Short mmCIF file of C-alpha atoms in Angstrom, two decimals:
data_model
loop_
_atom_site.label_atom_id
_atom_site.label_comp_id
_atom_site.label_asym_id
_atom_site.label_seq_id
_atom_site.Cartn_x
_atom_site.Cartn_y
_atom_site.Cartn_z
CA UNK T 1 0.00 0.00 0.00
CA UNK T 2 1.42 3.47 -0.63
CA UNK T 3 2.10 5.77 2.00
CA UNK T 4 1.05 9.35 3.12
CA UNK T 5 2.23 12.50 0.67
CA UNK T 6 5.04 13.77 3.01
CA UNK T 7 3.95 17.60 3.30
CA UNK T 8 7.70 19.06 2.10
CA UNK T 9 7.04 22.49 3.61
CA UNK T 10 3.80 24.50 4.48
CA UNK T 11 3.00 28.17 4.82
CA UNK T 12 0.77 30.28 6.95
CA UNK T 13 -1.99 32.63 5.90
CA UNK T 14 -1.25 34.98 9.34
CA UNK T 15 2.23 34.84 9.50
CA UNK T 16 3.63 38.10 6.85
CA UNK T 17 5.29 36.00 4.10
CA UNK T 18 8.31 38.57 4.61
CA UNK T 19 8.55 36.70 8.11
CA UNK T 20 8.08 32.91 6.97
CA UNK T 21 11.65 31.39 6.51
CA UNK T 22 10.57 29.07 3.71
CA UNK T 23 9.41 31.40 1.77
CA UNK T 24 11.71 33.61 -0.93
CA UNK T 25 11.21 36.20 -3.22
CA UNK T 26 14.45 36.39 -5.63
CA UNK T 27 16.49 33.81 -7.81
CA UNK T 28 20.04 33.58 -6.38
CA UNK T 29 22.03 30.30 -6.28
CA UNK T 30 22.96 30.99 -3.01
CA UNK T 31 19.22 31.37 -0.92
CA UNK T 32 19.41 28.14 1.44
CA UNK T 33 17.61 24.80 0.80
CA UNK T 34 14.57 24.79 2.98
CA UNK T 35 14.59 20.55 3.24
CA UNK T 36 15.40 17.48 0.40
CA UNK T 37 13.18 15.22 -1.90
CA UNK T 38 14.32 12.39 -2.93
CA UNK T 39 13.99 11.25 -6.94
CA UNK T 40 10.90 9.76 -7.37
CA UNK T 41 9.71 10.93 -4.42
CA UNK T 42 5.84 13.06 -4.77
CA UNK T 43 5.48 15.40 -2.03
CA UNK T 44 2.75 18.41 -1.04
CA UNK T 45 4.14 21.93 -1.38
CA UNK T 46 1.96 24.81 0.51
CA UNK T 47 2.26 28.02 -1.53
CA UNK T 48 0.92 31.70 -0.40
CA UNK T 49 -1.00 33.89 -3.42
CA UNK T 50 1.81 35.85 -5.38
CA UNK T 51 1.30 39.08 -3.23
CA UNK T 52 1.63 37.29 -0.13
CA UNK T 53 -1.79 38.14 1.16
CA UNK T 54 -1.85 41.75 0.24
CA UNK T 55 -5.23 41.44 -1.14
CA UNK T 56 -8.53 40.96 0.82
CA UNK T 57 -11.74 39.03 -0.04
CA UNK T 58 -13.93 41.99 -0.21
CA UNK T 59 -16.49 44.58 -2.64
CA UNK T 60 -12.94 47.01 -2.92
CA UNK T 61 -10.38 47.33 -5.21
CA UNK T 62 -8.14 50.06 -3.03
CA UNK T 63 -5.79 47.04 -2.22
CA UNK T 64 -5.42 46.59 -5.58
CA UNK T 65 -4.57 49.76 -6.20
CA UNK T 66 -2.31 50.07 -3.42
CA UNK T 67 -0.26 46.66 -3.91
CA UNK T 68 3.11 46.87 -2.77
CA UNK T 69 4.94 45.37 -6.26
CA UNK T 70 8.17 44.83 -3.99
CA UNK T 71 6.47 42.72 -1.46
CA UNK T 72 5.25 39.71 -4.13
CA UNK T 73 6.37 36.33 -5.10
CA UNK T 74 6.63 34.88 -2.65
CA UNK T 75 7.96 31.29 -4.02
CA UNK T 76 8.13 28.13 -1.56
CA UNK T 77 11.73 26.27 -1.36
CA UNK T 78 14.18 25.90 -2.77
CA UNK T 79 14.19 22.38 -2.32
CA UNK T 80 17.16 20.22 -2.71
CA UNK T 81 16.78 17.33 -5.09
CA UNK T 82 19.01 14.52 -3.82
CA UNK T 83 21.54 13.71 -6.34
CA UNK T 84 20.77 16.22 -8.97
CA UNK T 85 24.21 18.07 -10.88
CA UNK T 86 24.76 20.95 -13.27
CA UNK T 87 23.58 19.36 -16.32
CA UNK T 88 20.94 17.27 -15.35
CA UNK T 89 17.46 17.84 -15.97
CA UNK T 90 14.77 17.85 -13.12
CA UNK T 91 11.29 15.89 -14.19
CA UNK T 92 8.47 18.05 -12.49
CA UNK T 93 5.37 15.76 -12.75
CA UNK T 94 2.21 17.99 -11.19
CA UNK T 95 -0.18 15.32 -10.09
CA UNK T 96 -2.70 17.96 -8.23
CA UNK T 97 -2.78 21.60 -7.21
CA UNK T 98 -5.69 22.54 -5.00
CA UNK T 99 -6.75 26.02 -3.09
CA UNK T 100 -6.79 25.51 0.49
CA UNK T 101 -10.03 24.11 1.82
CA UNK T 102 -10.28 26.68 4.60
CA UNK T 103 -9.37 29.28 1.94
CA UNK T 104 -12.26 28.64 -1.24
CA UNK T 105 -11.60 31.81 -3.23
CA UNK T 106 -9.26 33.76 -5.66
CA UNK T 107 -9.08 37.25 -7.00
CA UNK T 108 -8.37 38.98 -10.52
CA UNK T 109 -6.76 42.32 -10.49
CA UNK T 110 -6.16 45.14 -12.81
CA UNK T 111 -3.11 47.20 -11.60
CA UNK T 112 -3.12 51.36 -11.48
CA UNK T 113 -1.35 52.59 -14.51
CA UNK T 114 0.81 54.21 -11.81
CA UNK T 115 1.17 50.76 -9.69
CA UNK T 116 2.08 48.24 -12.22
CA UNK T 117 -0.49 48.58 -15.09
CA UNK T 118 -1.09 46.22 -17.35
CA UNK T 119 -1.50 44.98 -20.73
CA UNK T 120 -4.67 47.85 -21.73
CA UNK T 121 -3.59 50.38 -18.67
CA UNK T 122 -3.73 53.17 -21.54
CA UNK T 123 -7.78 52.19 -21.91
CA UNK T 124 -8.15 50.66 -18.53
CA UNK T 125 -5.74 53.08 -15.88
CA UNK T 126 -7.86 52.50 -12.44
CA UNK T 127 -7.23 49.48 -10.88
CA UNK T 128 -10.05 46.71 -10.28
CA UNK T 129 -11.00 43.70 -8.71
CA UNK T 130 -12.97 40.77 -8.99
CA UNK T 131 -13.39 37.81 -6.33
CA UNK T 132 -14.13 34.42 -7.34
CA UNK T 133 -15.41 31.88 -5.27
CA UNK T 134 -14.99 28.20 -5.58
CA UNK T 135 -17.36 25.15 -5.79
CA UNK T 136 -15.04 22.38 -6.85
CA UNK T 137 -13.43 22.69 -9.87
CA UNK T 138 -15.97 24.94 -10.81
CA UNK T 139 -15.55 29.04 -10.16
CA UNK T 140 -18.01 32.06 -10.02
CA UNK T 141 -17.93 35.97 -9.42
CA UNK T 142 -20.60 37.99 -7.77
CA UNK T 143 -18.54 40.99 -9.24
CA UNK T 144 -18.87 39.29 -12.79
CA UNK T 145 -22.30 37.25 -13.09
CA UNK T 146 -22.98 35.44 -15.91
CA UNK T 147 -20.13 33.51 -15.89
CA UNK T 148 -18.93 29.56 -14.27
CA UNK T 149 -16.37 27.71 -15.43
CA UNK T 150 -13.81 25.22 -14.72
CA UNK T 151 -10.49 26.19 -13.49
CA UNK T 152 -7.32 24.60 -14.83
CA UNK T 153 -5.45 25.40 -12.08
CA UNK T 154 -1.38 25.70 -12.47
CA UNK T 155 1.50 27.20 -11.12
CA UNK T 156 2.59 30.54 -12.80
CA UNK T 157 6.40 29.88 -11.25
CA UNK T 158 8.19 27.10 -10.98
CA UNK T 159 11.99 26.69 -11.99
CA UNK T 160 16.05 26.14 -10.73
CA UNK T 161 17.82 28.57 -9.09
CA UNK T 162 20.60 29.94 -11.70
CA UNK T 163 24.27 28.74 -11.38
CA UNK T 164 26.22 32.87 -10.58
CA UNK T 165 27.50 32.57 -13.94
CA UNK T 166 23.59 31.98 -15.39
CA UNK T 167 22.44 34.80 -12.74
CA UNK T 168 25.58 37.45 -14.29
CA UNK T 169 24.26 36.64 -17.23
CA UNK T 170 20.64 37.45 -16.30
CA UNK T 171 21.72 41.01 -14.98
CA UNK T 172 24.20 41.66 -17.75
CA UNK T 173 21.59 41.30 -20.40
CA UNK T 174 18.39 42.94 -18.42
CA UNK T 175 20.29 46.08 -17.90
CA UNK T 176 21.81 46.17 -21.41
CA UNK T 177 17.98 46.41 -22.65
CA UNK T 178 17.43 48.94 -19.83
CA UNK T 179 20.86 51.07 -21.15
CA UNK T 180 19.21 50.29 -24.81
CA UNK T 181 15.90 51.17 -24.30
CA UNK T 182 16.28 55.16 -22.48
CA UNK T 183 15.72 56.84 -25.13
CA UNK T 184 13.42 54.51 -27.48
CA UNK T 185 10.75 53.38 -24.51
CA UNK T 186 11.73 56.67 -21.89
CA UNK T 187 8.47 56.21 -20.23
CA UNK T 188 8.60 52.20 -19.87
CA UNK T 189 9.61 49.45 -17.64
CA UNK T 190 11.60 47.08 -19.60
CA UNK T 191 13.20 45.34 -17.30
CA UNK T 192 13.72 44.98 -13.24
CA UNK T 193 16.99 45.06 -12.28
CA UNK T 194 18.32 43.74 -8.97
CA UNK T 195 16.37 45.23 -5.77
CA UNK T 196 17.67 45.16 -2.11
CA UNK T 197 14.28 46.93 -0.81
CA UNK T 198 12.18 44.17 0.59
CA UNK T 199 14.03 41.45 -0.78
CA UNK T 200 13.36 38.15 1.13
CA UNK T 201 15.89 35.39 0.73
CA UNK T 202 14.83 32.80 3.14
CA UNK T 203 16.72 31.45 6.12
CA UNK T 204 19.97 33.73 5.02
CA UNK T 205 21.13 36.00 7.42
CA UNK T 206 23.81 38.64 7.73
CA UNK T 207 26.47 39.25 4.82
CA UNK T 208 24.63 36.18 3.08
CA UNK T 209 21.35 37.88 2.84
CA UNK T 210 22.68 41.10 1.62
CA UNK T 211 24.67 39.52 -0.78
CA UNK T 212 21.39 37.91 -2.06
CA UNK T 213 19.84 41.08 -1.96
CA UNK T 214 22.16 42.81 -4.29
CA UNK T 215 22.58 40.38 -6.61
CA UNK T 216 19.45 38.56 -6.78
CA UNK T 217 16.82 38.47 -10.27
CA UNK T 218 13.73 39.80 -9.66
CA UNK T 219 11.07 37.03 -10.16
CA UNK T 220 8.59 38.88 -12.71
CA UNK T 221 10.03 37.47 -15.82
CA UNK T 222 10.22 33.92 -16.92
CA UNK T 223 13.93 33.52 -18.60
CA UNK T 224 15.05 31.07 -21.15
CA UNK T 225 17.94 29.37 -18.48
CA UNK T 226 15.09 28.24 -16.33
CA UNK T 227 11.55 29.00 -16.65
CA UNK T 228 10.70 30.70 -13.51
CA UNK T 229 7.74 33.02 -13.96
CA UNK T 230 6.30 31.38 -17.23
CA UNK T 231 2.30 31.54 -16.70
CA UNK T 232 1.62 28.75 -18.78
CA UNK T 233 -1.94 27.38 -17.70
CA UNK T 234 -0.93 23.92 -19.87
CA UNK T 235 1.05 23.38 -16.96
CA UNK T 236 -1.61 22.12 -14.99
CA UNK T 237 -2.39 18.65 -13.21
CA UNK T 238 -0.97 15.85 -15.11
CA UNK T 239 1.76 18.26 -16.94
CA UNK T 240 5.37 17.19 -16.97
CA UNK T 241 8.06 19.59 -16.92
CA UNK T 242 11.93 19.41 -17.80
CA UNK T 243 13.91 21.97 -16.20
CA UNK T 244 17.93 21.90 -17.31
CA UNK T 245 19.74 22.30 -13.28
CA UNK T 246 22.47 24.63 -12.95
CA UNK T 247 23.38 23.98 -9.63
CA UNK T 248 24.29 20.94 -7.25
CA UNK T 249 21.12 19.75 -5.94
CA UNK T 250 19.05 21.64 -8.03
CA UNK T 251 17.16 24.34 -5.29
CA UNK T 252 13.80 23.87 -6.70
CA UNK T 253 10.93 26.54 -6.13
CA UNK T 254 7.70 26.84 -6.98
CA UNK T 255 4.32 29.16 -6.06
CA UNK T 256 2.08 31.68 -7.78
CA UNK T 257 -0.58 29.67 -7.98
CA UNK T 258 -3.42 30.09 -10.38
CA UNK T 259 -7.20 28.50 -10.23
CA UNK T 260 -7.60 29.62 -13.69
CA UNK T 261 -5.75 32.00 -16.64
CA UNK T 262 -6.40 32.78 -19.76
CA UNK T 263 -3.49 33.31 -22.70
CA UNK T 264 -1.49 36.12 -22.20
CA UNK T 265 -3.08 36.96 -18.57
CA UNK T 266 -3.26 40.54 -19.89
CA UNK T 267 -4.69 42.80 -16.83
CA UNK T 268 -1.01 41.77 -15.39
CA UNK T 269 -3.09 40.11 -11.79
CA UNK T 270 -4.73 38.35 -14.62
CA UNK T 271 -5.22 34.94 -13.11
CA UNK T 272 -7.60 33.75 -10.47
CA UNK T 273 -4.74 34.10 -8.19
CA UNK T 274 -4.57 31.75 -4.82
CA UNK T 275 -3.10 30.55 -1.68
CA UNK T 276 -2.87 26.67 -1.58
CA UNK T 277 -1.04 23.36 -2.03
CA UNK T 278 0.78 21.49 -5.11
CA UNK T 279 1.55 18.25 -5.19
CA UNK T 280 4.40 16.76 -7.17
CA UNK T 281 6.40 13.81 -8.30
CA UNK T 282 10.28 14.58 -9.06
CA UNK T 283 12.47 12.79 -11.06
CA UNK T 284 15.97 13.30 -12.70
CA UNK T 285 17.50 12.51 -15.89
CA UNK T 286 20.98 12.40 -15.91
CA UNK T 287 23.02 14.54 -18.32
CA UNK T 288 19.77 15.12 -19.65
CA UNK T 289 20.77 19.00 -21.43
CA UNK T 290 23.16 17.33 -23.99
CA UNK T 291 21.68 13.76 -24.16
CA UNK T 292 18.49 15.51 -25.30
CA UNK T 293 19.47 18.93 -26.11
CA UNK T 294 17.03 20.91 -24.39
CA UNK T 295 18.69 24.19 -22.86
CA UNK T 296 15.41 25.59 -21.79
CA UNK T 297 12.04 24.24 -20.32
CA UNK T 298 10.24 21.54 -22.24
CA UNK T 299 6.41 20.57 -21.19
CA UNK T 300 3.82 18.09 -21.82
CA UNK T 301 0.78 19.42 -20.63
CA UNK T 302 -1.53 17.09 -18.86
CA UNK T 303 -5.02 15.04 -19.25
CA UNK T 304 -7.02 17.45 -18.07
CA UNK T 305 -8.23 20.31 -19.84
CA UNK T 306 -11.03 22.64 -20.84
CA UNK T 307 -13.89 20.87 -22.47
CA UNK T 308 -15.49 23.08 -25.25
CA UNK T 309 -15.77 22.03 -28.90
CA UNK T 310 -13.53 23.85 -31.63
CA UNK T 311 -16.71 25.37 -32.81
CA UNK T 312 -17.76 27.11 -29.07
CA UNK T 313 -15.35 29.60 -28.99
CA UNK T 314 -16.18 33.41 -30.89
CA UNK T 315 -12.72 34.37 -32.27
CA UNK T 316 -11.80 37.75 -32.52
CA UNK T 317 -8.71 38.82 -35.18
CA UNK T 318 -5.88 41.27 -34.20
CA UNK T 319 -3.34 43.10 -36.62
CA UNK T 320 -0.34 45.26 -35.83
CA UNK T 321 -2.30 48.33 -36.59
CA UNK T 322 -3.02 50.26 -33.08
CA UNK T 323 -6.55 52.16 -32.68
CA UNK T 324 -5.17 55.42 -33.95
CA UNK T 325 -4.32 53.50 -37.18
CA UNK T 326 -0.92 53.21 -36.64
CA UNK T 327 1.04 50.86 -38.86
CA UNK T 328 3.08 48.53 -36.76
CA UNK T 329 5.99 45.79 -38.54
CA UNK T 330 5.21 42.31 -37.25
CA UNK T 331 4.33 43.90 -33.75
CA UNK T 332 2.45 40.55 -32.49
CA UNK T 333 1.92 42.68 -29.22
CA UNK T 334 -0.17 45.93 -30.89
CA UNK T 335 -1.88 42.80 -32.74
CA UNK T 336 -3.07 41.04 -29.47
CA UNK T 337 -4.03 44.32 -28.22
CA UNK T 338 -6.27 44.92 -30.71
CA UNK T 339 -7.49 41.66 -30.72
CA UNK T 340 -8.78 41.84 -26.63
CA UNK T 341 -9.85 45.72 -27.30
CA UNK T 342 -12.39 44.17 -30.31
CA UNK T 343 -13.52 41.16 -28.01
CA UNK T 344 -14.20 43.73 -24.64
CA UNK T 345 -16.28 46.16 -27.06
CA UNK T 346 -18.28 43.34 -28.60
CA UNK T 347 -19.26 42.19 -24.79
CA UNK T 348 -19.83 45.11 -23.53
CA UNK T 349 -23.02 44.96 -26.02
CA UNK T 350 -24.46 42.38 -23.17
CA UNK T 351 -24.50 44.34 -20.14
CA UNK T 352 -20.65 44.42 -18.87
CA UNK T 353 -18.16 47.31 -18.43
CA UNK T 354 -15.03 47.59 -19.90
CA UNK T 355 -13.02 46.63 -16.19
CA UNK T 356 -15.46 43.37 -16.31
CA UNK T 357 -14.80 41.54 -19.76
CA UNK T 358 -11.01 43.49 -19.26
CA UNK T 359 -10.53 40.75 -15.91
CA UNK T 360 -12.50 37.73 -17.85
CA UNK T 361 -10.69 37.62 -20.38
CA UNK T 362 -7.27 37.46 -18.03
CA UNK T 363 -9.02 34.73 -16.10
CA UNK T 364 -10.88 32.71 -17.94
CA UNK T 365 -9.83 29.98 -20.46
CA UNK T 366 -9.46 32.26 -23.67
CA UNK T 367 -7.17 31.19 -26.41
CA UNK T 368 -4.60 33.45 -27.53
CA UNK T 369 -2.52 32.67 -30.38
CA UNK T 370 -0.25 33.93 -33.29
CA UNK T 371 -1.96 32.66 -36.13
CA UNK T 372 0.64 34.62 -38.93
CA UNK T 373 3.75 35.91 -38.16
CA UNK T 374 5.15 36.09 -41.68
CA UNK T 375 3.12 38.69 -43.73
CA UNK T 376 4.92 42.42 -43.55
CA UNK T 377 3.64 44.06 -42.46
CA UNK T 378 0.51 42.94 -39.96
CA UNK T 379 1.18 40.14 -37.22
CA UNK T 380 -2.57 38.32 -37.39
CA UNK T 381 -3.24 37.12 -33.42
CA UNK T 382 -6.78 35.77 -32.26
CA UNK T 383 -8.02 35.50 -29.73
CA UNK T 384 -11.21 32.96 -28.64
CA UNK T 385 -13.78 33.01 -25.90
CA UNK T 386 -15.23 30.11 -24.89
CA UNK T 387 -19.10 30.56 -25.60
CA UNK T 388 -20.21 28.22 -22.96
CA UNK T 389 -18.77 29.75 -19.94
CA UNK T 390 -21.89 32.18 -19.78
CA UNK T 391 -25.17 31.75 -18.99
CA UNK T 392 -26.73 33.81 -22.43
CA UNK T 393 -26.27 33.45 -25.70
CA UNK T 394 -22.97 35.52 -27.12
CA UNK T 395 -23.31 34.52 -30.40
CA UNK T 396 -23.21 36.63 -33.26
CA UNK T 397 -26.51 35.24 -34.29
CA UNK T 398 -28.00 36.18 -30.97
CA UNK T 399 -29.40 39.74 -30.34
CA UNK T 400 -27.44 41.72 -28.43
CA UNK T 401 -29.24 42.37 -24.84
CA UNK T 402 -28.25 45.38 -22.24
CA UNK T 403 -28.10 43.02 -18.71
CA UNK T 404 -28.19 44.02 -15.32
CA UNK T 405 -24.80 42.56 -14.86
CA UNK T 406 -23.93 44.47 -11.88
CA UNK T 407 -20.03 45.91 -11.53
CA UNK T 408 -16.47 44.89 -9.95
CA UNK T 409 -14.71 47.40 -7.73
CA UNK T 410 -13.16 49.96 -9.09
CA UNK T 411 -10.26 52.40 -7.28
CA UNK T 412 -10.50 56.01 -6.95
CA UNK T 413 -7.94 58.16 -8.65
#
């Protein structure tokens, strides 16, 4: 008979994640191991919501608004993985990821344009917020009726810590594109170099955790070495996941959990974002980066998976030519744009604000793609809705209908 999951570490929901030695919030090779798994070994992992609890369950969106964006991800581990060396790659099999039972609900956010933004903050500047609550696998939103769906709940992080010659690299190249960029994007964040202020690097202390906190990569973007903050909602339950190591023993982390995202998670706090527990089965394979080339992440997503038929989703086109009729070469980013700017004004025929459809469509499972990337000069993205997730008829076919479909919170100025 198989044994009990071993719980590998848990967290607290009271207990400031700044405060919780098993928790860390930068990549650095040198943040301590937290405990060891052994290869083939499945264990439970208890994660805290990517803002460490800054947001409540409640009808305002001033947290939102007021998010402290150097107090977030929060990432459980690392972990050591018994045996693993530079080379190797680490098999992440996700058999389950689950919110917290005493803990049934999940928010969507839309960041001030001062505060973070997001991918419409030009359209949408306020900050938002919508709470979902959970019944299963299914999830609603009194601050967005209409809708229920089921969540394919994932990780949005999950990766190796970087060797210091993978993390030089990291810094070298992010503030090369910050140097490049002063004078072309002058009003943009293109990249987040190294931060001391509120940097949490677990159990270090003294000259150790100040070293971390110089040195250490912020965790907002994923990176090609390693994964990290990838937000792929394919990597659900059932997914497998290579990650090269760059470092003896691997220092695995993971958190960020997600009930549900949609492609591209576009409001920025676009997923139904959660506190709660993953539960995974590690393996290694040996000398895996050369004996199967793979230098970066490599998935297979899992059995489980949306159910709607190819023909229940209402695509909507996007081209790299903005709203001012702008013409953009190959942008495949002004061309999703447009694409979730067509779908929110074709909703908004049904009863819902702009802020609404702008958090469903982070949150919900939407399918974003690049369908041609090879036609100067428009990029052609789409981007589908899944017709079945609400409770009318969205159908072209269908008159459109003003609802009573109440509102979500919205911030002051």
């Amino acid at each position: 008979m198989p044994g009990k999951i071993r719980t590998a570490q848990t967290v607290s929901l009271d207990i400031p994640a700044a405060e919780q030695p098993g928790l860390h919030n930068r990549w650095h090779p040198d943040v301590p191991t937290i405990g060891s798994i052994e290869p083939g070994e499945t264990v439970k992992i208890e994660c805290v919501d990517w803002t460490g609890g800054q947001i409540g369950n409640n009808d305002s969106a001033e947290d939102v608004r007021t998010v402290d964006l150097t107090k977030i991800h929060y990432l459980t581990g690392p972990f050591e993985i018994k045996g693993a060396e530079p080379g190797d790659l680490l098999v992440v099999n996700i058999t389950d990821v689950q919110p917290f039972e005493d803990s049934p609900w999940g928010f969507t956010g839309i960041f001030d344009r001062k505060n973070g933004g997001g991918f419409l903050d030009e359209h949408y500047p306020n900050a938002a917020k919508a709470i979902w609550d959970f019944d299963g696998i299914y999830c609603t939103s009194r601050h967005i009726p209409g809708v229920r769906f089921a969540g394919l709940i994932h990780p949005g992080i999950l990766g190796c810590a970087p060797s210091h010659e993978v993390l030089a690299e990291w810094n070298r190249r992010e503030a090369d594109l910050i140097s490049a960029c002063v004078h072309s994007h002058p009003n943009k964040v293109v990249a987040q170099p190294p931060l001391a202020v509120n940097a949490h690097a677990g159990q270090a202390t003294g000259d150790l955790k100040a070293k971390i906190a110089r040195e250490g990569a912020r965790t907002i973007p994923g990176r090609p070495e390693h994964g990290g903050n990838v937000d792929i909602n394919n990597i659900s339950r059932g997914s497998t996941t290579y990650l090269p190591v760059h470092v003896p023993g691997a220092k695995f982390s993971v958190g960020d959990l997600h009930f549900s995202q949609g492609d591209g998670e576009i409001s920025f706090c676009g997923a139904i974002e959660i506190a709660g527990t993953i539960t995974i089965k590690f393996d290694l394979i040996k000398n895996g980066v050369q004996s199967r080339a793979i230098k970066s992440p490599v998935f297979r997503p899992g059995d489980v998976a949306p159910n709607f038929g190819p023909g229940r989703y209402l695509t909507f086109e996007g081209f790299s030519v903005d709203e001012n009729g702008k013409q953009h070469f190959l942008d495949a980013t002004v061309a999703y744009r447009q694409a979730c700017l067509r779908a929110i004004e074709y909703l908004k025929q049904f009863g819902y604000s702009g802020e609404q459809i702008y958090l469903l469509l982070s949150c919900a499972p939407i399918k974003g793609s690049i369908a041609g990337i090879v036609d100067v000069p428009n990029v052609c993205t789409t981007l589908g809705i899944p017709m079945d997730i609400f409770d009318f008829d969205i159908s072209v076919e269908a008159v459109p209908k003003k609802r009573d479909l109440g509102s979500c919170p919205i911030s002051s100025v």
